[in-house]
Coordinates of C-alpha atoms in Angstrom, one line a residue:
M263 CA -18.2 48.1 -16.0
P264 CA -19.7 46.7 -19.2
T265 CA -23.2 45.4 -19.2
M266 CA -23.5 41.8 -18.1
T267 CA -26.2 39.2 -18.4
A268 CA -27.4 37.3 -15.4
A269 CA -25.8 34.1 -16.7
T270 CA -22.4 36.0 -17.1
L271 CA -22.6 37.2 -13.5
V272 CA -23.3 33.7 -12.2
G273 CA -20.4 32.2 -14.0
R274 CA -17.8 34.6 -12.6
K275 CA -17.0 33.0 -9.2
G276 CA -14.0 35.1 -8.6
F277 CA -15.8 38.4 -9.2
C278 CA -18.0 38.4 -6.1
S279 CA -20.0 35.4 -4.9
A280 CA -23.7 35.2 -5.7
Q281 CA -23.9 38.5 -7.5
L282 CA -26.8 37.4 -9.7
L283 CA -28.9 36.9 -6.5
N284 CA -28.0 40.4 -5.3
S285 CA -28.7 42.3 -8.4
S286 CA -32.2 43.7 -8.2
Q287 CA -32.3 44.2 -11.9
A288 CA -31.4 40.5 -12.6
A289 CA -33.8 39.3 -9.9
S290 CA -36.7 41.2 -11.5
N291 CA -36.0 39.7 -14.9
I292 CA -35.6 36.0 -14.1
K293 CA -37.7 33.3 -12.3
L294 CA -36.0 30.1 -11.3
S295 CA -37.1 26.6 -10.3
G296 CA -35.9 25.3 -6.9
E297 CA -33.1 23.3 -8.4
E298 CA -31.9 26.2 -10.7
F299 CA -32.0 28.6 -7.8
M300 CA -30.0 26.3 -5.5
S301 CA -27.5 25.6 -8.3
K302 CA -26.9 29.3 -8.9
L303 CA -26.8 30.1 -5.2
L304 CA -24.1 27.5 -4.6
D305 CA -22.0 28.4 -7.6
R306 CA -19.3 30.1 -5.6
R307 CA -15.9 29.5 -3.9
W308 CA -16.1 27.6 -0.6
T309 CA -13.9 27.1 2.5
L310 CA -14.3 23.3 2.5
Q311 CA -12.8 21.6 -0.5
N312 CA -15.9 19.5 -0.8
P313 CA -19.2 19.1 1.1
D314 CA -18.8 15.4 1.8
T315 CA -19.6 13.9 5.2
K316 CA -19.4 10.3 6.5
I317 CA -22.8 8.7 7.2
H318 CA -23.0 6.0 9.8
Q319 CA -26.0 3.9 11.0
I320 CA -26.6 3.5 14.7
I321 CA -28.5 0.4 15.6
V322 CA -30.4 0.6 18.9
S323 CA -30.9 -2.6 20.9
P324 CA -32.8 -3.1 24.1
V325 CA -30.8 -4.7 27.0
Q326 CA -31.5 -5.7 30.6
R327 CA -29.0 -4.4 33.1
Q328 CA -29.2 -4.9 36.9
N329 CA -27.2 -1.7 37.6
G330 CA -27.8 0.4 34.6
V331 CA -26.9 4.1 34.8
G332 CA -27.3 7.2 32.6
S333 CA -29.9 8.1 30.0
F334 CA -29.5 4.8 28.1
A335 CA -29.6 2.3 31.0
N336 CA -31.9 -0.1 29.0
V337 CA -30.4 0.2 25.5
S338 CA -27.1 -0.4 23.7
F339 CA -25.7 0.9 20.5
F340 CA -23.9 -0.5 17.5
N341 CA -22.1 1.6 14.9
N342 CA -22.5 0.4 11.3
T343 CA -19.9 2.5 9.6
E344 CA -20.9 1.4 6.1
P345 CA -24.7 1.6 5.8
Y346 CA -26.4 0.8 2.5
L347 CA -27.9 4.1 1.4
G348 CA -29.8 5.1 -1.7
N349 CA -33.3 4.2 -2.7
K350 CA -33.4 0.9 -0.7
M351 CA -33.9 0.8 3.0
I352 CA -31.4 -0.8 5.4
D353 CA -32.4 -4.3 6.6
E354 CA -34.9 -3.6 9.4
N355 CA -34.2 -7.0 10.9
Q356 CA -31.2 -5.4 12.5
G357 CA -33.5 -3.5 14.8
P358 CA -34.4 0.1 15.2
S359 CA -31.7 2.5 13.9
F360 CA -30.9 6.0 12.9
Y361 CA -28.3 7.6 10.7
I362 CA -25.7 10.0 11.9
L363 CA -23.9 12.5 9.8
R364 CA -20.3 12.7 11.0
D365 CA -19.6 16.4 10.6
D366 CA -17.5 16.2 13.7
L367 CA -14.8 14.7 11.5
L368 CA -14.6 17.6 9.0
H369 CA -11.6 19.3 10.7
P370 CA -9.6 18.7 13.9
L371 CA -10.6 22.0 15.4
V372 CA -13.2 23.6 12.9
N373 CA -15.9 21.0 12.6
G374 CA -19.6 20.3 12.8
N375 CA -22.0 23.1 12.1
K376 CA -19.3 25.6 12.8
A377 CA -17.4 24.5 9.7
R378 CA -20.7 24.5 7.7
K379 CA -21.6 28.0 8.8
L380 CA -18.2 29.4 7.9
D381 CA -18.0 27.5 4.5
A382 CA -19.3 30.4 2.4
L383 CA -18.3 33.3 4.6
F384 CA -14.5 33.2 4.4
P385 CA -14.3 33.4 0.6
L386 CA -16.6 36.4 0.8
M387 CA -14.3 38.0 3.3
E388 CA -11.4 37.4 0.9
D389 CA -13.5 39.1 -1.9
Y390 CA -14.0 42.1 0.3
S391 CA -10.3 42.1 1.5
V392 CA -11.3 41.8 5.2
T393 CA -8.3 42.2 7.6
D394 CA -10.0 41.7 11.0
V395 CA -12.9 39.7 12.3
V396 CA -14.8 40.5 15.5
T397 CA -17.2 38.0 17.1
C398 CA -18.3 36.7 20.5
G399 CA -19.3 33.6 22.4
G400 CA -19.3 31.9 25.8
C401 CA -16.0 31.1 27.6
Q402 CA -16.0 27.6 25.9
S403 CA -17.4 28.8 22.6
A404 CA -16.7 26.3 19.7
H405 CA -17.8 29.2 17.4
T406 CA -15.1 31.6 18.5
A407 CA -12.5 28.9 18.3
A408 CA -13.5 28.0 14.8
V409 CA -13.3 31.6 13.7
A410 CA -9.9 32.0 15.3
V411 CA -8.5 29.0 13.6
S412 CA -10.0 29.8 10.2
C413 CA -8.7 33.4 10.4
A414 CA -5.2 32.3 11.4
E415 CA -5.1 29.9 8.5
R416 CA -5.8 32.8 6.1
G417 CA -3.6 35.5 7.6
L418 CA -6.5 37.4 9.2
K419 CA -6.7 38.7 12.8
S420 CA -9.6 37.5 15.0
H421 CA -10.9 39.5 18.0
L422 CA -12.9 37.3 20.3
L423 CA -15.2 38.6 23.0
L424 CA -15.8 35.9 25.6
R425 CA -18.5 36.1 28.2
G426 CA -17.5 36.0 31.8
E427 CA -14.1 35.6 33.6
Q428 CA -10.9 34.0 32.4
P429 CA -10.7 30.5 33.8
E430 CA -7.9 29.6 36.2
I431 CA -6.6 27.0 33.7
L432 CA -7.2 27.5 29.9
T433 CA -8.5 24.3 28.3
G434 CA -10.8 23.1 25.6
Y435 CA -12.2 25.7 23.2
N436 CA -11.1 28.5 25.5
L437 CA -7.5 27.4 25.0
I438 CA -7.9 27.1 21.2
S439 CA -9.4 30.6 21.0
T440 CA -6.5 32.0 23.0
M441 CA -3.9 30.2 21.0
Y442 CA -5.2 31.3 17.6
G443 CA -7.0 34.6 18.3
N444 CA -7.0 37.8 20.4
V445 CA -9.3 37.1 23.4
T446 CA -11.0 39.7 25.6
Y447 CA -13.2 38.6 28.5
V448 CA -16.4 40.7 28.9
P449 CA -18.5 41.1 32.0
R450 CA -21.9 39.4 31.7
S451 CA -23.8 42.6 32.1
F452 CA -22.0 44.1 29.1
Y453 CA -22.2 40.9 27.1
A454 CA -26.0 40.9 27.5
H455 CA -26.0 43.8 25.0
R456 CA -24.3 42.0 22.2
K457 CA -25.0 44.3 19.3
G458 CA -23.6 47.4 21.0
M459 CA -20.7 45.4 22.5
L460 CA -19.6 44.1 19.0
Q461 CA -20.0 47.5 17.4
S462 CA -18.0 49.2 20.1
H463 CA -15.1 46.7 19.9
A464 CA -15.1 46.7 16.1
S465 CA -14.7 50.5 16.2
L466 CA -11.7 50.1 18.5
V467 CA -10.1 47.6 16.1
A468 CA -10.9 49.7 13.0
G469 CA -9.6 53.0 14.4
H470 CA -10.0 56.3 12.6
T471 CA -8.9 55.0 9.2
G472 CA -10.6 51.6 9.1
S473 CA -14.0 50.5 7.9
I474 CA -16.6 48.2 9.5
V475 CA -19.1 45.9 7.8
H476 CA -21.6 43.5 9.4
C477 CA -21.8 39.9 8.3
N478 CA -25.3 40.4 6.9
E479 CA -24.2 43.3 4.8
I480 CA -21.1 41.9 3.2
I481 CA -22.7 40.7 0.0
E482 CA -24.2 44.1 -0.8
E483 CA -20.9 45.7 0.2
C484 CA -18.9 43.4 -1.9
F485 CA -21.2 44.0 -4.9
S486 CA -21.1 47.8 -4.6
I487 CA -17.4 48.2 -3.5
R488 CA -15.5 50.9 -5.4
T489 CA -11.9 50.3 -6.3
S490 CA -11.1 53.9 -5.1
E491 CA -11.9 52.9 -1.5
R492 CA -8.8 52.1 0.4
H493 CA -8.7 51.3 4.1
L494 CA -5.9 50.2 6.3
K495 CA -8.3 47.9 8.1
K496 CA -11.5 46.3 7.0
V497 CA -13.3 44.9 10.0
I498 CA -16.3 42.5 9.8
I499 CA -18.7 41.8 12.6
V500 CA -19.9 38.2 12.8
N501 CA -22.8 37.5 15.2
E502 CA -22.6 35.1 18.0
G503 CA -22.8 31.5 16.6
A504 CA -22.6 33.0 13.0
S505 CA -26.4 33.4 13.2
D506 CA -26.6 35.2 9.8
A507 CA -28.3 34.3 6.5
I508 CA -24.9 33.9 4.8
A509 CA -24.0 31.1 7.2
M510 CA -26.9 29.1 6.0
L511 CA -25.4 28.7 2.5
G512 CA -23.0 26.1 3.8
I513 CA -26.0 24.2 5.2
F514 CA -27.7 24.4 1.8
R515 CA -24.5 22.9 0.3
L516 CA -24.8 20.0 2.7
V517 CA -28.5 19.5 1.8
Q518 CA -27.7 19.4 -1.9
Y519 CA -24.9 16.9 -1.3
L520 CA -27.1 14.6 0.8
S521 CA -29.9 14.6 -1.7
Q522 CA -27.9 12.7 -4.3
D523 CA -29.5 9.4 -5.3
H524 CA -26.6 7.3 -4.0
L525 CA -26.9 8.9 -0.5
L526 CA -30.1 9.9 1.1
G527 CA -31.9 10.7 -2.2
R528 CA -34.8 13.0 -2.8
K529 CA -37.8 10.6 -2.3
R530 CA -37.3 9.2 1.1
T531 CA -39.1 10.8 4.0
L532 CA -36.5 11.9 6.6
N533 CA -36.6 13.5 10.0
F534 CA -33.4 15.5 10.6
I535 CA -32.5 15.9 14.3
V536 CA -30.2 18.7 15.3
D537 CA -29.2 20.3 18.6
A538 CA -30.1 24.1 18.6
G539 CA -27.9 26.8 20.1
T540 CA -28.8 29.8 17.9
G541 CA -31.0 27.6 15.7
T542 CA -29.2 28.7 12.5
T543 CA -28.3 25.2 11.4
A544 CA -31.8 23.9 11.8
I545 CA -33.3 26.8 9.9
G546 CA -30.7 26.3 7.1
L547 CA -31.6 22.6 6.9
G548 CA -35.3 23.5 6.7
L549 CA -34.8 26.2 4.1
G550 CA -32.5 24.0 1.9
A551 CA -34.9 21.1 1.9
L552 CA -37.9 23.4 1.1
C553 CA -36.0 25.0 -1.8
L554 CA -35.3 21.6 -3.3
G555 CA -38.8 20.3 -2.6
L556 CA -37.4 17.4 -0.4
P557 CA -39.8 15.5 1.9
W558 CA -37.5 16.2 4.9
K559 CA -38.6 17.4 8.3
V560 CA -36.3 19.2 10.7
T561 CA -36.6 18.7 14.4
A562 CA -34.4 21.0 16.6
V563 CA -33.8 20.4 20.3
M564 CA -33.9 23.8 22.0
L565 CA -31.0 24.2 24.4
A566 CA -30.3 27.9 24.7
D567 CA -33.7 29.7 24.7
K568 CA -37.5 29.4 24.7
I569 CA -39.6 28.5 21.7
D570 CA -40.8 32.1 21.1
A571 CA -37.2 33.2 20.7
Y572 CA -36.4 30.4 18.3
R573 CA -39.4 31.2 16.2
E574 CA -38.4 34.9 16.1
Q575 CA -34.9 33.8 15.0
E576 CA -36.5 31.6 12.3
S577 CA -38.6 34.5 11.0
R578 CA -35.6 36.9 11.0
L579 CA -33.3 34.5 9.1
I580 CA -35.9 33.6 6.5
S581 CA -36.6 37.4 6.0
D582 CA -32.9 38.1 5.7
F583 CA -32.4 35.3 3.3
K584 CA -35.1 36.5 1.0
R585 CA -33.8 40.1 1.1
Q586 CA -30.1 39.3 0.7
F587 CA -30.5 36.8 -2.1
H588 CA -33.6 38.4 -3.8
F589 CA -35.6 35.3 -3.6
T590 CA -36.9 34.6 -7.1
L591 CA -38.4 31.1 -7.1
D592 CA -41.4 31.0 -9.3
D593 CA -44.6 29.7 -7.7
H594 CA -42.8 28.3 -4.7
K595 CA -44.2 27.9 -1.2
L596 CA -41.2 29.5 0.3
N597 CA -42.4 32.8 -1.1
E598 CA -45.1 32.9 1.5
V599 CA -43.5 31.2 4.5
D600 CA -41.9 33.2 7.3
V601 CA -41.9 30.6 10.1
G602 CA -42.8 27.0 10.7
I603 CA -40.1 25.2 8.7
V604 CA -38.5 23.8 11.9
H605 CA -40.2 21.7 14.5
W606 CA -38.8 23.1 17.8
V607 CA -38.9 20.6 20.8
D608 CA -37.6 20.5 24.3
R609 CA -34.9 18.1 25.5
C610 CA -36.1 14.6 26.2
H611 CA -35.8 15.0 29.9
E612 CA -36.2 18.1 32.1
R613 CA -33.0 20.0 32.8
K614 CA -31.6 23.5 32.7
F615 CA -29.1 24.6 30.1
G616 CA -25.6 24.3 31.4
N617 CA -26.5 22.1 34.4
V618 CA -24.5 19.0 33.6
L619 CA -25.8 15.9 35.3
Q620 CA -23.9 12.8 36.2
G621 CA -26.2 10.6 34.1
E622 CA -25.6 12.7 31.0
I623 CA -21.8 12.4 31.3
E624 CA -22.1 8.6 31.8
A625 CA -24.4 8.5 28.7
C626 CA -21.6 10.2 26.7
Q627 CA -19.2 7.6 28.0
Q628 CA -21.5 4.7 27.0
I629 CA -21.9 6.1 23.5
A630 CA -18.1 6.5 23.1
Q631 CA -17.4 3.0 24.3
Q632 CA -20.1 1.3 22.2
T633 CA -19.8 3.3 19.0
G634 CA -16.5 5.1 18.9
I635 CA -18.4 8.4 18.6
L636 CA -17.8 11.2 21.0
V637 CA -20.7 13.5 22.0
D638 CA -20.8 16.3 24.6
P639 CA -23.3 16.3 27.5
V640 CA -24.9 19.7 26.6
Y641 CA -25.5 19.8 22.9
T642 CA -24.9 16.7 20.8
L643 CA -26.1 14.3 23.5
A644 CA -29.5 16.0 23.3
A645 CA -29.8 15.3 19.6
W646 CA -28.7 11.6 20.2
E647 CA -31.3 11.3 22.9
M648 CA -34.0 12.5 20.6
A649 CA -32.9 10.3 17.7
T650 CA -32.9 7.3 20.1
L651 CA -36.3 8.1 21.4
L652 CA -37.8 8.4 18.0
R653 CA -36.4 5.1 16.8
S654 CA -37.0 3.2 20.0
K655 CA -40.8 3.8 20.1
N656 CA -43.4 3.1 17.5
A657 CA -43.3 6.4 15.5
E658 CA -46.5 7.7 13.9
D659 CA -44.8 8.1 10.6
D660 CA -42.3 6.1 8.5
A661 CA -39.6 8.7 8.4
D662 CA -36.0 7.6 8.7
V663 CA -34.2 9.6 11.5
V664 CA -31.0 11.4 10.6
M665 CA -28.9 13.1 13.3
L666 CA -26.5 15.8 12.4
H667 CA -23.4 15.6 14.6
T668 CA -22.6 19.3 15.1
G669 CA -19.2 18.8 16.7
G670 CA -18.3 20.6 19.8
T671 CA -16.6 17.7 21.6
L672 CA -13.6 19.8 22.8
G673 CA -16.1 21.4 25.1
L674 CA -15.8 18.2 27.3
F675 CA -12.5 19.6 28.5
G676 CA -14.1 22.8 29.8
L677 CA -16.9 20.8 31.4
A678 CA -14.5 18.5 33.1
Q679 CA -12.7 21.5 34.5
R680 CA -15.9 23.0 35.8
Y681 CA -17.6 19.8 37.1
K682 CA -14.6 17.9 38.4
S683 CA -16.5 15.7 40.8
Y684 CA -18.9 14.4 38.1
F685 CA -16.0 13.4 35.8
H686 CA -14.0 11.9 38.6
K687 CA -16.8 9.4 39.3
L688 CA -16.5 8.0 35.8
K689 CA -13.7 5.7 36.8
D690 CA -15.9 4.1 39.4
R691 CA -19.2 3.8 37.4
L692 CA -18.5 2.4 33.9
P693 CA -21.5 1.2 32.0
A694 CA -22.1 -2.5 32.2
S695 CA -20.5 -4.4 29.3
E696 CA -22.6 -6.3 26.8

């Protein structure tokens, strides 16, 4: 291959994405500002045609109900679908409010943070000529469904390892995963050892003549691939929830889009609220904001683990990001940080993950009826609760609250199947009308 300058590599989107940032020689010869680094990092092919998302404003109003039920018994919501954004604030006379990013509308089946985390990954798979994808998730995993649909749309085969037993009736994301992909149910004791489980299954898929690459290795593999290498199958392993540094690139793209002056801008102090499963989305938001020097805070509601595990995940992803993309920002505070870019918090009220309560389901019903927005009782409701809490009380700072809707609403079907009695009661206990 003839010698190429760093600028030449960056301009060749079809060659292999982000090669400038994976060339140690180029990295040692160039120092970039935050905006330059982000621009070059995002100069690639994407899965989503554009990074756009609809932005709504949710106005929170106190109400008095004699027989109020659910988490929001004393408040009501109004959805302003055309908020005035940019440098000016929305009229505060309307009452407390927060913004919501409608990423749940990105795709009928692949939406929310799942679509964002796959945004950069699938073009890289095409660069590497991947034929099969192996990943895992819970029985009602939105991640595995998103991978299955995305693979099928591109002629790839997906192999999905789902935790637990096959339900009596397939519904929700479980049904989507089964319709679009190849599902294998895995005993919980085996699933607990995810790394070995994924590697073992990938080996079965690859056979004797195939090759295997992990998601966090694909950039290096793509950069160093030799044309003489020929495999009948090229299998990629994607971690549970796509918790890899590459997955954060789609989140960075969203951050850059939102920072435009006619949207959220770069000067306003914002507090982003996101529900956290693996925590990858929250960490991507924090890293993206830090790279661009934005005055944005990220608050993540912990729903799948304890704070020590989330901080460990944060440290791992930041380290992987620096290693994979040869972080080259000159005199930038991200050079020193390895944790602390996300504010991890517990859910607003005490509960156990997966224990769906009647009040939470009724809260989802109230939000749907008053705003036309569907959230699920486990994940996105937790973010809505936190956003409402921050805007309903006198906050210590003047930050505007922005909730990222991470999708996942098809999970309601699986929950309704599992908790039939709770959903059956909805017809008898509708929230009081305003």
